[in-house]
Coordinates of C-alpha atoms and ligand atoms in Angstrom, one line a residue:
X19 CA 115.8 4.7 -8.0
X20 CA 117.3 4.2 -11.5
X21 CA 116.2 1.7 -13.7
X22 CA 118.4 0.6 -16.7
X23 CA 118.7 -1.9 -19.9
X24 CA 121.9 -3.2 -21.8
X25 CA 121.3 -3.8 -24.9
X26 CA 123.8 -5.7 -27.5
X27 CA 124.9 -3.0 -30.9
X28 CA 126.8 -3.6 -33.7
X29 CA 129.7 -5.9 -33.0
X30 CA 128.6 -7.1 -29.6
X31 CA 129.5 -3.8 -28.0
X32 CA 127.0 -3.2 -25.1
X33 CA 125.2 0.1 -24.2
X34 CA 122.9 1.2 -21.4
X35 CA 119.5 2.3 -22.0
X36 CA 118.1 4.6 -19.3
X37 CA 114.6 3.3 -18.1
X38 CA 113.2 4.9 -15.4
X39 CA 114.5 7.0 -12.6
X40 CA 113.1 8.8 -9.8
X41 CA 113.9 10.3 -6.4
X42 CA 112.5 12.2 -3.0
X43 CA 113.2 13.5 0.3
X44 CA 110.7 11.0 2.8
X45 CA 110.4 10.2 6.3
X46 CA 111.5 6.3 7.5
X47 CA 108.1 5.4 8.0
X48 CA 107.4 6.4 4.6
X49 CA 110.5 4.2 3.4
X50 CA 108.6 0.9 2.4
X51 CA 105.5 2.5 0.7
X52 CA 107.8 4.6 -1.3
X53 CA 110.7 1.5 -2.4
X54 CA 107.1 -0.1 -3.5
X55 CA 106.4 2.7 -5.2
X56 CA 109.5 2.8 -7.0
X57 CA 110.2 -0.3 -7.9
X58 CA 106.3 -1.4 -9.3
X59 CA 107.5 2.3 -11.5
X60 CA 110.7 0.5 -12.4
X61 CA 109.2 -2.6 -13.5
X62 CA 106.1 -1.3 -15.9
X63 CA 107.6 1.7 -17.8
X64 CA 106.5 2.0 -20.9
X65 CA 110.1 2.3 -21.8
X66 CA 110.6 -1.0 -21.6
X67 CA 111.5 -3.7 -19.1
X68 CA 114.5 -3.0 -17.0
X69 CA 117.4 -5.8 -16.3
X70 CA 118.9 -3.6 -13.1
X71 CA 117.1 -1.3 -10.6
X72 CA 119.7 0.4 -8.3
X73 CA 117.9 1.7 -4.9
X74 CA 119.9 4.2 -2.4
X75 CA 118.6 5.1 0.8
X76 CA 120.7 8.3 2.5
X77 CA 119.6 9.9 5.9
X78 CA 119.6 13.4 5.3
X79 CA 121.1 15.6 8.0
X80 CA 120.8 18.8 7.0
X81 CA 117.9 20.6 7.4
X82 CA 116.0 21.7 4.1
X83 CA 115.2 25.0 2.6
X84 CA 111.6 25.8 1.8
X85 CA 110.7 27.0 -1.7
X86 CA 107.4 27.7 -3.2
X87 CA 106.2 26.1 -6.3
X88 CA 106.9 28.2 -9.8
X89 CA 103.3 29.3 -11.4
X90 CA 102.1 27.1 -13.7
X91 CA 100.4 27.8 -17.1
X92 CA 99.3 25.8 -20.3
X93 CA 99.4 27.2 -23.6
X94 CA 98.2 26.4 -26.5
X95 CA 100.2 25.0 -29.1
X96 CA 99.3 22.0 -31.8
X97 CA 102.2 20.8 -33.3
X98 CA 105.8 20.0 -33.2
X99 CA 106.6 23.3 -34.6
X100 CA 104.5 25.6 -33.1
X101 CA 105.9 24.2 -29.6
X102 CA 109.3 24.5 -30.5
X103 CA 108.7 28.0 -31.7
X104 CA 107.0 29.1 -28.9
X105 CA 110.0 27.6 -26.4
X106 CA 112.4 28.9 -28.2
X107 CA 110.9 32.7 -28.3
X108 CA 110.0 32.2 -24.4
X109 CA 113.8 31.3 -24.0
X110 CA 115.1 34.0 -26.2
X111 CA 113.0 36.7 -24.1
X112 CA 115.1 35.3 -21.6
X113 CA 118.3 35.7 -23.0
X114 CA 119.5 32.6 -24.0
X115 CA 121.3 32.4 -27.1
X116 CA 120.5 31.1 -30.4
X117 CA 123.7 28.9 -30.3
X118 CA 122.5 28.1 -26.7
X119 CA 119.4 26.8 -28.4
X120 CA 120.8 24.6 -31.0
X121 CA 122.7 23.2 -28.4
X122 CA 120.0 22.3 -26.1
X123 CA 117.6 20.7 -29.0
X124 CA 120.2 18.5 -30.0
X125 CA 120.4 17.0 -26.3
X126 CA 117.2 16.5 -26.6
X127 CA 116.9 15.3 -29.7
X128 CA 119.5 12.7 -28.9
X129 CA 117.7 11.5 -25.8
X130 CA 118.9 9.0 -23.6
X131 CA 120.0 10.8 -20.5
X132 CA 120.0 10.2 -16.8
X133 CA 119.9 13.8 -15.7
X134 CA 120.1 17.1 -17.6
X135 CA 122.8 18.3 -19.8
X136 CA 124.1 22.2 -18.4
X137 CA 124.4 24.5 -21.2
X138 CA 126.0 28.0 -20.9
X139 CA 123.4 30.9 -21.7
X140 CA 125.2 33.2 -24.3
X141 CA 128.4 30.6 -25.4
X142 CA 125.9 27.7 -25.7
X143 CA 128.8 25.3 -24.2
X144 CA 128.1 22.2 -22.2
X145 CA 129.3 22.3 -18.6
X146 CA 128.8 19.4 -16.9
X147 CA 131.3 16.8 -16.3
X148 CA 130.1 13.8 -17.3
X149 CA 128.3 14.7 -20.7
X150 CA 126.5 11.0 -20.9
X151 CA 125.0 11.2 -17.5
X152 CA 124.3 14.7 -17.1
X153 CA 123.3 16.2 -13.7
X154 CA 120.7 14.7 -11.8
X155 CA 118.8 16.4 -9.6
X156 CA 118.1 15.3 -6.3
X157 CA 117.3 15.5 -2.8
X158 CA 114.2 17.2 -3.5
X159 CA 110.4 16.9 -2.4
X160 CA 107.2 18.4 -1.4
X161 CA 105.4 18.3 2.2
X162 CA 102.3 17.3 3.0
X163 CA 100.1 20.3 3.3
X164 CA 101.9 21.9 0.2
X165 CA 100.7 18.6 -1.8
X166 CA 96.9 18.9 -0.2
X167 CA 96.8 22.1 -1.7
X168 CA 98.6 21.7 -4.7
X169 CA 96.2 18.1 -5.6
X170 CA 92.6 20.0 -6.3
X171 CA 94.4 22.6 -8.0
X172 CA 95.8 20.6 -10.4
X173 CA 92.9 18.1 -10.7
X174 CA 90.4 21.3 -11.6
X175 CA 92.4 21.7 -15.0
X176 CA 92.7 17.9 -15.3
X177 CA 96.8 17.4 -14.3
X178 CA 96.8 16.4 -11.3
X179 CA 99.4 13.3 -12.0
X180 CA 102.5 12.3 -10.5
X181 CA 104.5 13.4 -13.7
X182 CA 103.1 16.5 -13.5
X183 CA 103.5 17.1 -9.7
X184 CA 107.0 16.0 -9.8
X185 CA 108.0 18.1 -12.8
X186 CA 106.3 21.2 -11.1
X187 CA 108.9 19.9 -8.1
X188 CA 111.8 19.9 -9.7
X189 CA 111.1 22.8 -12.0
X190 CA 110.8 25.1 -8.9
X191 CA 113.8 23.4 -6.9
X192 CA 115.9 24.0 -10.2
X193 CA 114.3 27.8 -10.7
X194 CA 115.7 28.2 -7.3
X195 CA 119.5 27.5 -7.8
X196 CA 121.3 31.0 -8.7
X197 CA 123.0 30.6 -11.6
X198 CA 119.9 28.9 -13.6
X199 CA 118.4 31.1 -16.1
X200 CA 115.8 28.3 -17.4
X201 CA 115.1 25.5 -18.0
X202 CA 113.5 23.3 -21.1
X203 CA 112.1 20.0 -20.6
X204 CA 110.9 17.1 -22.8
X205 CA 109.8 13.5 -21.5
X206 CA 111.3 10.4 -22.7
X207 CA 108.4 8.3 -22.2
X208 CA 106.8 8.0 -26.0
X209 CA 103.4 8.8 -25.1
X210 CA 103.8 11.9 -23.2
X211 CA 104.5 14.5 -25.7
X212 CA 103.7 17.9 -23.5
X213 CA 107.3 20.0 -22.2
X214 CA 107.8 22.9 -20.9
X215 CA 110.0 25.6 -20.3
X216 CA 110.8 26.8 -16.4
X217 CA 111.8 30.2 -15.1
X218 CA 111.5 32.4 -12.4
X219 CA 110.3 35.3 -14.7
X220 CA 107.7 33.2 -16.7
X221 CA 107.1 30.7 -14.2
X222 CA 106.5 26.7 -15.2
X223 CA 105.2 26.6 -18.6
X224 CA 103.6 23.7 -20.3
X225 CA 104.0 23.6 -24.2
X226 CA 101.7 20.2 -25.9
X227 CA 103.4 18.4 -28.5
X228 CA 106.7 19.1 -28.0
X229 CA 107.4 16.1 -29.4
X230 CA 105.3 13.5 -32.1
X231 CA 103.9 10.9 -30.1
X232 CA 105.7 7.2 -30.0
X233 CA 109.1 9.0 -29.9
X234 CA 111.5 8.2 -27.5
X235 CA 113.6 11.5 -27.6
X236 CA 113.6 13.9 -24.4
X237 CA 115.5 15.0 -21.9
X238 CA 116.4 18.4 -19.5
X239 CA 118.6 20.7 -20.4
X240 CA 119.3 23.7 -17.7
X241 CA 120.8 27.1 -19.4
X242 CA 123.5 28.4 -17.0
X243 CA 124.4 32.3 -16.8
X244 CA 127.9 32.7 -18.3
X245 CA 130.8 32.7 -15.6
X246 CA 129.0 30.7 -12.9
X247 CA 129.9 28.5 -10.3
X248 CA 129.8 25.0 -12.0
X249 CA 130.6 22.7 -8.9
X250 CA 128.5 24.8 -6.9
X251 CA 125.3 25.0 -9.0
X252 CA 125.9 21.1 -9.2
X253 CA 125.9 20.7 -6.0
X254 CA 123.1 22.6 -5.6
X255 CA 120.9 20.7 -7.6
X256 CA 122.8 17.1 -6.5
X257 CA 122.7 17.5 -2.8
X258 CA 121.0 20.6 -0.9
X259 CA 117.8 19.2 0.5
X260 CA 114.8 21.2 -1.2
X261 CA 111.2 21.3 0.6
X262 CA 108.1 22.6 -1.7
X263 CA 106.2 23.9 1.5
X264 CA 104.2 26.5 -0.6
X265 CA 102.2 26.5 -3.8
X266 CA 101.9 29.3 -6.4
X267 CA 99.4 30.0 -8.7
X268 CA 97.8 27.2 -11.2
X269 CA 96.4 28.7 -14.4
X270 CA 94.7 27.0 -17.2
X271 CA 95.2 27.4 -20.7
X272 CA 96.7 30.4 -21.6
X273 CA 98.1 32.3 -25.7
X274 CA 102.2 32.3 -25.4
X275 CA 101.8 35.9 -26.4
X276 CA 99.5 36.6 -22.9
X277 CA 102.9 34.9 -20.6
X278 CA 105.6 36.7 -22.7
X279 CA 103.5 40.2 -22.6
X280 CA 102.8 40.2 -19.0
X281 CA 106.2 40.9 -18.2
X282 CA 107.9 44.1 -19.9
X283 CA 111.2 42.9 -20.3
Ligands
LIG13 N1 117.4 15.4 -12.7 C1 117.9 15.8 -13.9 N2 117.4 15.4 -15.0 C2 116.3 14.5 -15.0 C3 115.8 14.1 -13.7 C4 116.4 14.6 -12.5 N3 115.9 14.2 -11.3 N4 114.7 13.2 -14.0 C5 114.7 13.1 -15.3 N5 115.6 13.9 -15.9 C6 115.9 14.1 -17.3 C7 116.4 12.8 -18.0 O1 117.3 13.1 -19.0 C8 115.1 12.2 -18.6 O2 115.4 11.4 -19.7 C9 114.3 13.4 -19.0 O3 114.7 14.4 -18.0 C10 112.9 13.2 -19.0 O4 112.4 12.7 -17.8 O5 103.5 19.4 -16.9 O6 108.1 13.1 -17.4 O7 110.9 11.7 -16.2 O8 102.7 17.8 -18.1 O9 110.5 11.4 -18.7 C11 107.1 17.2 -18.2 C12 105.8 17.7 -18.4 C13 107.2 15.7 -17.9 C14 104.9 17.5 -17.3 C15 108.7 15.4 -17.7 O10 110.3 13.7 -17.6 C16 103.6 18.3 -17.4 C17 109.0 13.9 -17.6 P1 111.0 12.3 -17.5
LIG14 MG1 110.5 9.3 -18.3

């Protein structure tokens, strides 16, 4: 689903204003539940009101791979600057660049993306092909079981939202592509002001106030390892069917220092 606004600028000239998006792997007799589901989301964002909500429904042949869920932690962090700080030392431990960086919080300072902008680890370049849309990623979900296990372990430290289950998802789907290094998240929805930063060494960690409140900045960006496969990576994330059919380990709160000193790097 992908809900959108056009607003009228300077001079008449019309933009689009990304609303609301979302996506999932489902069986057919899930189908209705889900377009309800999607389209109630579309219509009461707190981005706004959309004026078009584009549905696609794709039967998906191929069989999915199965991936586990990336451990999740909280740490502890009070203010816009302490939460950047803390991403950007969890990202420099592993090894992305400080031009990488300055990249990647200009994307998201800028807002207003679909999907995620690709940023090359060490030249700090952006890769993907259509800078205004980014790469969305797709074709991803998590089964049953996984999510009856993964529910009271999220609701004992008081997350267990859709937001946070569906970041968790596509944090771990994206952790999974080769080729990703990490990944740095920020909502666009005004309110909700806690990030993270994804890896497979660190695992999915959530950073509070990564953003002031009432701001409609945010975005993804995923740091690529120098001399990758582009179109395959995209493709990857676009199009391989991804299952979450096992859950890792859920931890509460936790010092930055504790995540980044538990691995001896
Ligand atoms: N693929 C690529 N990029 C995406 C996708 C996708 N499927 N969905 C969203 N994005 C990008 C897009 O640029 C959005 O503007 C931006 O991410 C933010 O999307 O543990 O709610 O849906 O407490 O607002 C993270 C913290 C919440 C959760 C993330 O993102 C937690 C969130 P949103
Ligand atoms: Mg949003």
């Amino acid at each position: 689903m992908r809900a959108s606004q056009e607003v009228r600028g300077e001079k008449q000239r019309t933009s689009e204003i990304h609303i609301s998006g979302a996506e999932g792997l489902y069986t057919v007799s899930e189908m209705q539940r889900i377009l309800r589901e999607y389209i109630e989301r579309a219509l009461h964002h707190p981005k706004g009101k959309p004026d078009t909500i584009l549905l696609t429904l794709e039967e998906v042949r191929q069989e999915p791979l199965t991936i586990s869920t990336l451990p999740l932690s909280t740490v502890i962090s009070d203010s816009p600057s302490e939460a950047k700080k803390i991403s950007g030392n969890m990202l420099r431990a592993l090894r992305i660049s400080e031009k990488a960086l300055k990249t990647a919080f200009a994307v998201l300072q800028k807002g207003n993306m679909r999907g995620a902008a690709l940023i090359s680890a060490d030249k700090g370049m952006r890769l993907e092909h259509d800078r205004r849309r980014g790469v969305r990623v797709s074709r991803l979900g998590i089964a049953k079981p996984a999510l009856r296990i993964l529910s009271p372990r999220l609701a004992r430290l008081g997350i267990n939202t859709d937001t946070v289950k569906e970041a968790l998802t596509l944090a771990s789907k994206v952790a999974s592509c080769s080729g990703v290094r990490a990944e740095l998240c920020i909502s666009d929805d005004p309110q909700y002001t806690t990030g993270y930063v994804a890896s497979n060494l660190f695992g999915y960690v959530r950073i509070p106030t990564l953003k002031r409140s009432g701001r409609k900045i945010g975005g993804r960006v995923f740091f690529i390892r120098e001399g990758s496969d582009i179109d395959r990576i995209i493709q990857y994330l676009e199009r391989t069917p991804v299952l979450v059919d096992r859950i890792g380990p859920c931890k509460g709160i936790q010092r930055a220092e504790e995540i980044l000193d538990s691995h001896h790097l």
